[in-house]
């Protein structure tokens, strides 16, 4: 293991999450220099996390001689510039989500790092939650058969900083903010070699006085026939709703990353000014999460990134994945405008995936639609005549 | 309270559920005569439920002089004929779901009972589950503000009788079988005066060797702007998944009607041939439901029907509601074929619903996008300049 | 089915629950006359439930010529007098829980109904919740093997009426109020033929300014070796905690009757004075229960009582059961005072139950302590030498 | 941060958990040398975790010149010898749970490290789970008021290695194995300055053919009046049950560390020999945990230990804590034998804790037992006359 020195670009909420992961526990990697547009915020961030230096020059941070890895934790409209500069400087670069505001932007960023030959990782934390990693492994091991449907849902009452609400800076609304997570979670379950073929999306601005969507629902049809479904909302009440459901031909997986994960607290409310941690209420039933940076995937994400860098292998989440996500989001916005299924336009490198298997079995020359065990030990079959299409019930003794 | 005598048409699974509700507990109403196409099944059903007589003539059952109410518990393709005969005989008629196979069929059935002037109820049990009744009441009392989104999901591994799988008899696949429940649940939450305007649906036959859809997802846009979303599946593994989620401008409701509702059992499996009640597994973790007919709404449904009849009022679920559901399902199938949003074609009687309220508040001439309480007791505002559209963060002392 | 006419003694909270069960849904049985010490409360109760007459004379209510069943829904100190009068009048009598304030009182009540030869039922609703009924049936069918441990917990912030808090009227504190439920739930799972042999109990008055216990924990050792454990509290915060856990040699059952049973609601709180149903909070996350009288067992309880009466059989919960519960509670109070295990003094009629089975199996002359399947398909055995008592691990190929 | 080099004594299951925590993620600390009594197991362990050297001499491992910290991951009967040798060698020493087999043994170990002046930490992982750490912080911040009751439960079907079942080597049965966790969890919630005064315990050997207890329940009375309750079992079926409940005068906390924490998987079972991770079943509903070493507290535990060592402060869990736990366990075994409450014999250093606060409030000269809000906005009071002890209900307008 090689201990890395990091130039952190940005000092906002996401940079705080990253620093808490990197400097938390007994990690060997350390932030060496922080860049903020504001001298004060740079100072405060460095004080908070014990960082030896900070600067208001992005270029200076990237070129800091001791830093070998650049982490981009900036608002969306600054990603491309930062990645280009890091690639130019020959540094490894890790970029927060979404990669770009559009697929075109993401594609230029992908080209930049590939041209420079630098290591590049896409910081999609929610694909690295411990539950997701283990669940994806189970799916690959065949535990639920072929994946037929994946629902990924992310919803909360809206982002905490002003720039998130300005589509000119971000590229959109709740899809750009939250949908990028969902799409890549769906891809991990459906299989990264499973091409997203077409998209159907509907958006609405229901509650907040903004132009961009505060709610969206989308369907993604994959090459295998599997359907991805995501729901994103900036108008959800009650905390943070972060759940995934995966259906397969032989099984089911349900993941919950936040509310109701084994920590439940009721408080009649505070004497002595006690305020509980979570936004919506300071009293009543609360559902805290133990170690947020671990549960949300930040810890495993950085482990994969730095260990991949050490070992010369490709990380789980790459700039190419970021580009695919942007391509799907572009298709979502197009579909919502056109109110129709639209193809995902994409420079596909991912290979092919066969259609979901559904081979009929036969009994006595009839197609078996369903077989179930009766309480008396016999089997009930629902059969279909291949000629007439007529259906019938039949009860048989097993082995027969 | 007047005790009613019932002619039960049909003696299959749904008739068993109805009989268990009607003859369970201390109910005053009794099944007087049962009709089955098969003498044997009619006999067995009557023995099972202590019914004094049975017949293989539908007409004879309907015209039984002691029976004042006809319950239609027959396969879908027989509903119209049965309802017409009951109306003709001047009897009150309660018809199982879906009302018809198509909106046209449902409309003729509605016309038949209206013409005859008989009491008619639509037996949509899942709108009567005790949880749903209480939750709908909370929504109407304003507990979650304006409804923005309703998800209703019903999924299991596929129906138990052959005729369900034959679209010629039923009118379709999992939408006709399960979607009818979801649509009416959604309408109860969105408001019955909230016109379903257009529909977007996608269907797939992923696993079973049938022509009709074994999976479908649909969106319904209501006049208020609210979105209904349903997911139905005949390929779900793990039991019966029956969940609803309702989002409002001021709150959230999650309902679960089956798995994980407070009854959890692990069994290492059976000595002495013990077999646990639920289909998919006979050992391991099981999630039984206490009193199925109560939890699934049958008890409250019949109470509403018979009490409405006694009191001369309209029941919660009417033939008109059944017709609306069929109209939405027709639109779903059309949308799936056309791969586009399609209008719901409907003879609307339900009134109008205003658009979801979203009136911006102002602070210092700026639009308030979001306000949240900081740990130090101050408020953080996200503000938008109404002229330029620029966004900014501001922290203020409350009261200011 | 015979429709019964009821004399309801008492018009408080429990009488309201009973009336809601009896007059709810389509029940054939009806309250004919209500007795209250207060003319006003009697009038209000009768208006509320459509009862034709009421009286301030208990004797008059009991002797009402149309009433064939007397339901005792009075404070504890009035049970004996009411039951004696009903028995005297030759009426069937159903008495709320606890049967008496002490075992001596309960025994006199049991003797009174037996002497008079009238039908008598013990209204222990929580033994009749649909979940409990089904779970007890599973246990009897062998689904979890021999029962080794039952935990029953009932906790809330304290009762709603003044008389509950006066030990002189009730016979104690939270044990008398809540423990009686827990004890009889435990008996249903451990087996009614399983004699409660001895009891260990600790009580404390931790929060409320009262003399009687507001918290208690007790262990009950049964003849079979099984342990019953109950926890009762009048100081629980967060609503009503009503959970049971049953461990067996081959399985486990967890029941939850209230919080977190599939109905979850978040409300930011009320415009228009909306107040949510449950005590502790009017906003935030709430966990309502669908149909309380069904979920808490009242419906199935009255069905068992009236149907037993019709069919001339003994109901599930008898006055003898009530007497056993009082005997165990007496032992609890004695144990808490003596700070020691004390025997349950009891006129036992229940039969005997053999000790929990634990027959060792052998492998190669060694006692098998544990056998588990390894990922490679082989079995790992933990073995004990019957001579030396030494333990060892051994990995074998199954079948060997 | 100083990167530490570790001598790991022991190479069994617990050493594997420790290595997975230390060498997982991006940790700076590394195991330098491993000691096993068996050359083969030492080799396998070193290969598995990339450890540069191993030895069959405990002394050689402890004295390895590059190792500055000794981690004791040996069976219970070897703890004292190992700690003594590490202290003798002047090395920092971290010892797995329980510290000793008896309080006398633990006291000698405590004396050894204090005499030698070396850093010593007690590796009680379950006090470091992220949920527990955050919950304990909330309790200290006053979120639930004064703690009145803590239940800690740990249950599974029995340990995986032979030596655990031999009370001569371990010091007991399920109390020594699992109760040590529960006791220290309870102490963290009740407050470490809250002296455990007396103990009541009951044990039973219900299922396994062993001499020591496979089930135990105990109550611990603390100086403040709070009650700790633990339940341990080696006969639980269904996986690993690891739950804590904390009641306070103003709130409640429920923690669940294993089953049902947001990861739910159904599998119809394996084609291609798929075997799911968890012991009891390989099909049906499974409840995996994401990152076990993080969820079970290992990661935060080592962070506290090594960072305390770096910063010269006392870790959260010390040898003194281990000694207190052993003292409570000694009292448990004594109580079980004597069937009575017994005092905890203990050299107490922890300070004092006042009794749980319960100051009555008054209304109109009467003691207020309970106040609750009625739906009409008025308050209902339950009042007690301080002279007569009589109780009454009163409804008032707030502010009055």
Short mmCIF file of N, CA, C and O in Angstrom, two decimals, chain B residues 262-266 274 277 288-291, chain C residues 126-145 147 150 185 188-190 244-246 252-257:
data_model
loop_
_atom_site.label_atom_id
_atom_site.label_comp_id
_atom_site.label_asym_id
_atom_site.label_seq_id
_atom_site.Cartn_x
_atom_site.Cartn_y
_atom_site.Cartn_z
N UNK B 262 -45.14 -7.26 11.13
CA UNK B 262 -45.18 -7.53 12.56
C UNK B 262 -45.35 -8.99 12.93
O UNK B 262 -45.57 -9.29 14.10
N UNK B 263 -45.23 -9.89 11.98
CA UNK B 263 -45.32 -11.32 12.27
C UNK B 263 -44.16 -11.98 11.53
O UNK B 263 -44.16 -12.05 10.31
N UNK B 264 -43.17 -12.43 12.28
CA UNK B 264 -41.97 -12.99 11.67
C UNK B 264 -41.71 -14.34 12.30
O UNK B 264 -41.67 -14.45 13.52
N UNK B 265 -41.53 -15.35 11.48
CA UNK B 265 -41.32 -16.70 12.02
C UNK B 265 -40.18 -17.39 11.30
O UNK B 265 -40.14 -17.42 10.07
N UNK B 266 -39.27 -17.94 12.07
CA UNK B 266 -38.24 -18.79 11.50
C UNK B 266 -38.54 -20.21 11.89
O UNK B 266 -38.81 -20.49 13.07
N UNK B 274 -44.63 -31.05 8.90
CA UNK B 274 -45.19 -29.71 8.99
C UNK B 274 -44.89 -28.90 7.73
O UNK B 274 -43.75 -28.84 7.27
N UNK B 277 -47.65 -22.11 5.96
CA UNK B 277 -48.78 -21.72 5.13
C UNK B 277 -48.42 -21.13 3.76
O UNK B 277 -49.20 -21.19 2.85
N UNK B 288 -45.98 -14.46 7.94
CA UNK B 288 -47.42 -14.68 7.81
C UNK B 288 -48.19 -13.39 8.12
O UNK B 288 -47.67 -12.46 8.73
N UNK B 289 -49.43 -13.37 7.72
CA UNK B 289 -50.33 -12.27 8.05
C UNK B 289 -51.38 -12.83 8.99
O UNK B 289 -51.81 -13.98 8.82
N UNK B 290 -51.77 -12.02 10.00
CA UNK B 290 -52.70 -12.53 11.01
C UNK B 290 -54.01 -13.01 10.39
O UNK B 290 -54.17 -14.18 10.06
N UNK B 291 -54.93 -12.10 10.20
CA UNK B 291 -56.26 -12.45 9.69
C UNK B 291 -56.35 -11.92 8.27
O UNK B 291 -56.64 -10.74 8.05
N UNK C 126 -55.74 -9.68 24.28
CA UNK C 126 -54.45 -9.81 23.59
C UNK C 126 -54.06 -11.26 23.30
O UNK C 126 -53.14 -11.51 22.52
N UNK C 127 -54.76 -12.21 23.89
CA UNK C 127 -54.55 -13.61 23.51
C UNK C 127 -55.31 -13.95 22.24
O UNK C 127 -55.20 -15.06 21.73
N UNK C 128 -56.10 -13.02 21.78
CA UNK C 128 -56.94 -13.25 20.60
C UNK C 128 -56.53 -12.40 19.40
O UNK C 128 -57.26 -12.34 18.43
N UNK C 129 -55.41 -11.70 19.46
CA UNK C 129 -55.05 -10.94 18.26
C UNK C 129 -54.86 -11.94 17.13
O UNK C 129 -54.40 -13.07 17.36
N UNK C 130 -55.23 -11.56 15.91
CA UNK C 130 -55.10 -12.50 14.78
C UNK C 130 -53.68 -13.06 14.66
O UNK C 130 -53.50 -14.24 14.35
N UNK C 131 -52.68 -12.23 14.92
CA UNK C 131 -51.30 -12.72 14.86
C UNK C 131 -51.05 -13.79 15.93
O UNK C 131 -50.42 -14.81 15.67
N UNK C 132 -51.52 -13.51 17.15
CA UNK C 132 -51.28 -14.46 18.24
C UNK C 132 -52.00 -15.77 17.96
O UNK C 132 -51.42 -16.86 18.13
N UNK C 133 -53.24 -15.71 17.53
CA UNK C 133 -53.98 -16.94 17.24
C UNK C 133 -53.25 -17.80 16.22
O UNK C 133 -53.09 -19.00 16.38
N UNK C 134 -52.77 -17.14 15.15
CA UNK C 134 -52.09 -17.91 14.11
C UNK C 134 -50.73 -18.43 14.60
O UNK C 134 -50.34 -19.56 14.31
N UNK C 135 -50.04 -17.60 15.38
CA UNK C 135 -48.72 -18.01 15.88
C UNK C 135 -48.85 -19.16 16.86
O UNK C 135 -48.07 -20.12 16.83
N UNK C 136 -49.84 -19.11 17.75
CA UNK C 136 -50.05 -20.19 18.70
C UNK C 136 -50.36 -21.49 17.95
O UNK C 136 -49.86 -22.56 18.28
N UNK C 137 -51.15 -21.37 16.90
CA UNK C 137 -51.47 -22.55 16.09
C UNK C 137 -50.19 -23.13 15.48
O UNK C 137 -50.01 -24.35 15.48
N UNK C 138 -49.32 -22.28 14.97
CA UNK C 138 -48.06 -22.76 14.39
C UNK C 138 -47.22 -23.47 15.45
O UNK C 138 -46.60 -24.50 15.17
N UNK C 139 -47.17 -22.91 16.64
CA UNK C 139 -46.40 -23.54 17.71
C UNK C 139 -46.98 -24.92 18.02
O UNK C 139 -46.24 -25.90 18.14
N UNK C 140 -48.30 -25.00 18.12
CA UNK C 140 -48.93 -26.30 18.41
C UNK C 140 -48.69 -27.30 17.29
O UNK C 140 -48.60 -28.50 17.54
N UNK C 141 -48.57 -26.81 16.05
CA UNK C 141 -48.29 -27.70 14.92
C UNK C 141 -46.82 -28.11 14.85
O UNK C 141 -46.42 -28.80 13.93
N UNK C 142 -46.01 -27.60 15.76
CA UNK C 142 -44.62 -28.03 15.81
C UNK C 142 -43.64 -27.19 15.01
O UNK C 142 -42.49 -27.57 14.84
N UNK C 143 -44.08 -26.02 14.55
CA UNK C 143 -43.23 -25.23 13.64
C UNK C 143 -41.93 -24.77 14.28
O UNK C 143 -40.95 -24.55 13.58
N UNK C 144 -41.91 -24.59 15.60
CA UNK C 144 -40.66 -24.12 16.22
C UNK C 144 -40.13 -25.13 17.25
O UNK C 144 -39.25 -24.81 18.04
N UNK C 145 -40.65 -26.34 17.24
CA UNK C 145 -40.19 -27.35 18.20
C UNK C 145 -40.71 -27.06 19.60
O UNK C 145 -41.78 -26.46 19.75
N UNK C 147 -41.05 -25.11 22.99
CA UNK C 147 -40.86 -23.71 23.40
C UNK C 147 -39.87 -23.64 24.56
O UNK C 147 -40.02 -24.37 25.55
N UNK C 150 -40.36 -17.39 26.28
CA UNK C 150 -41.35 -16.46 25.72
C UNK C 150 -41.17 -15.11 26.40
O UNK C 150 -41.19 -15.03 27.63
N UNK C 185 -50.57 -14.40 27.63
CA UNK C 185 -49.93 -14.61 26.32
C UNK C 185 -48.83 -15.67 26.45
O UNK C 185 -48.74 -16.60 25.64
N UNK C 188 -50.28 -19.11 26.73
CA UNK C 188 -50.76 -19.64 25.45
C UNK C 188 -49.62 -20.22 24.62
O UNK C 188 -49.80 -21.24 23.96
N UNK C 189 -48.46 -19.58 24.66
CA UNK C 189 -47.33 -20.10 23.88
C UNK C 189 -46.64 -21.28 24.59
O UNK C 189 -46.26 -22.25 23.96
N UNK C 190 -46.48 -21.17 25.91
CA UNK C 190 -45.79 -22.24 26.64
C UNK C 190 -46.68 -23.48 26.74
O UNK C 190 -46.20 -24.60 26.94
N UNK C 244 -44.13 -9.54 21.34
CA UNK C 244 -43.88 -10.86 21.90
C UNK C 244 -42.78 -11.55 21.10
O UNK C 244 -42.72 -11.40 19.89
N UNK C 245 -41.95 -12.31 21.80
CA UNK C 245 -40.92 -13.11 21.14
C UNK C 245 -40.98 -14.52 21.71
O UNK C 245 -41.06 -14.69 22.92
N UNK C 246 -40.94 -15.50 20.83
CA UNK C 246 -41.02 -16.88 21.27
C UNK C 246 -39.84 -17.64 20.68
O UNK C 246 -39.60 -17.58 19.47
N UNK C 252 -38.25 -19.68 15.78
CA UNK C 252 -38.40 -18.41 16.47
C UNK C 252 -39.64 -17.71 15.94
O UNK C 252 -39.93 -17.81 14.75
N UNK C 253 -40.36 -17.02 16.82
CA UNK C 253 -41.48 -16.17 16.36
C UNK C 253 -41.34 -14.80 16.99
O UNK C 253 -41.07 -14.69 18.18
N UNK C 254 -41.50 -13.77 16.17
CA UNK C 254 -41.53 -12.40 16.67
C UNK C 254 -42.85 -11.76 16.27
O UNK C 254 -43.19 -11.72 15.08
N UNK C 255 -43.57 -11.25 17.25
CA UNK C 255 -44.83 -10.56 16.96
C UNK C 255 -44.74 -9.11 17.40
O UNK C 255 -44.22 -8.81 18.47
N UNK C 256 -45.25 -8.24 16.58
CA UNK C 256 -45.34 -6.83 16.93
C UNK C 256 -46.78 -6.42 16.67
O UNK C 256 -47.30 -6.64 15.58
N UNK C 257 -47.43 -5.85 17.69
CA UNK C 257 -48.85 -5.55 17.53
C UNK C 257 -49.14 -4.07 17.30
O UNK C 257 -50.27 -3.70 17.05
#
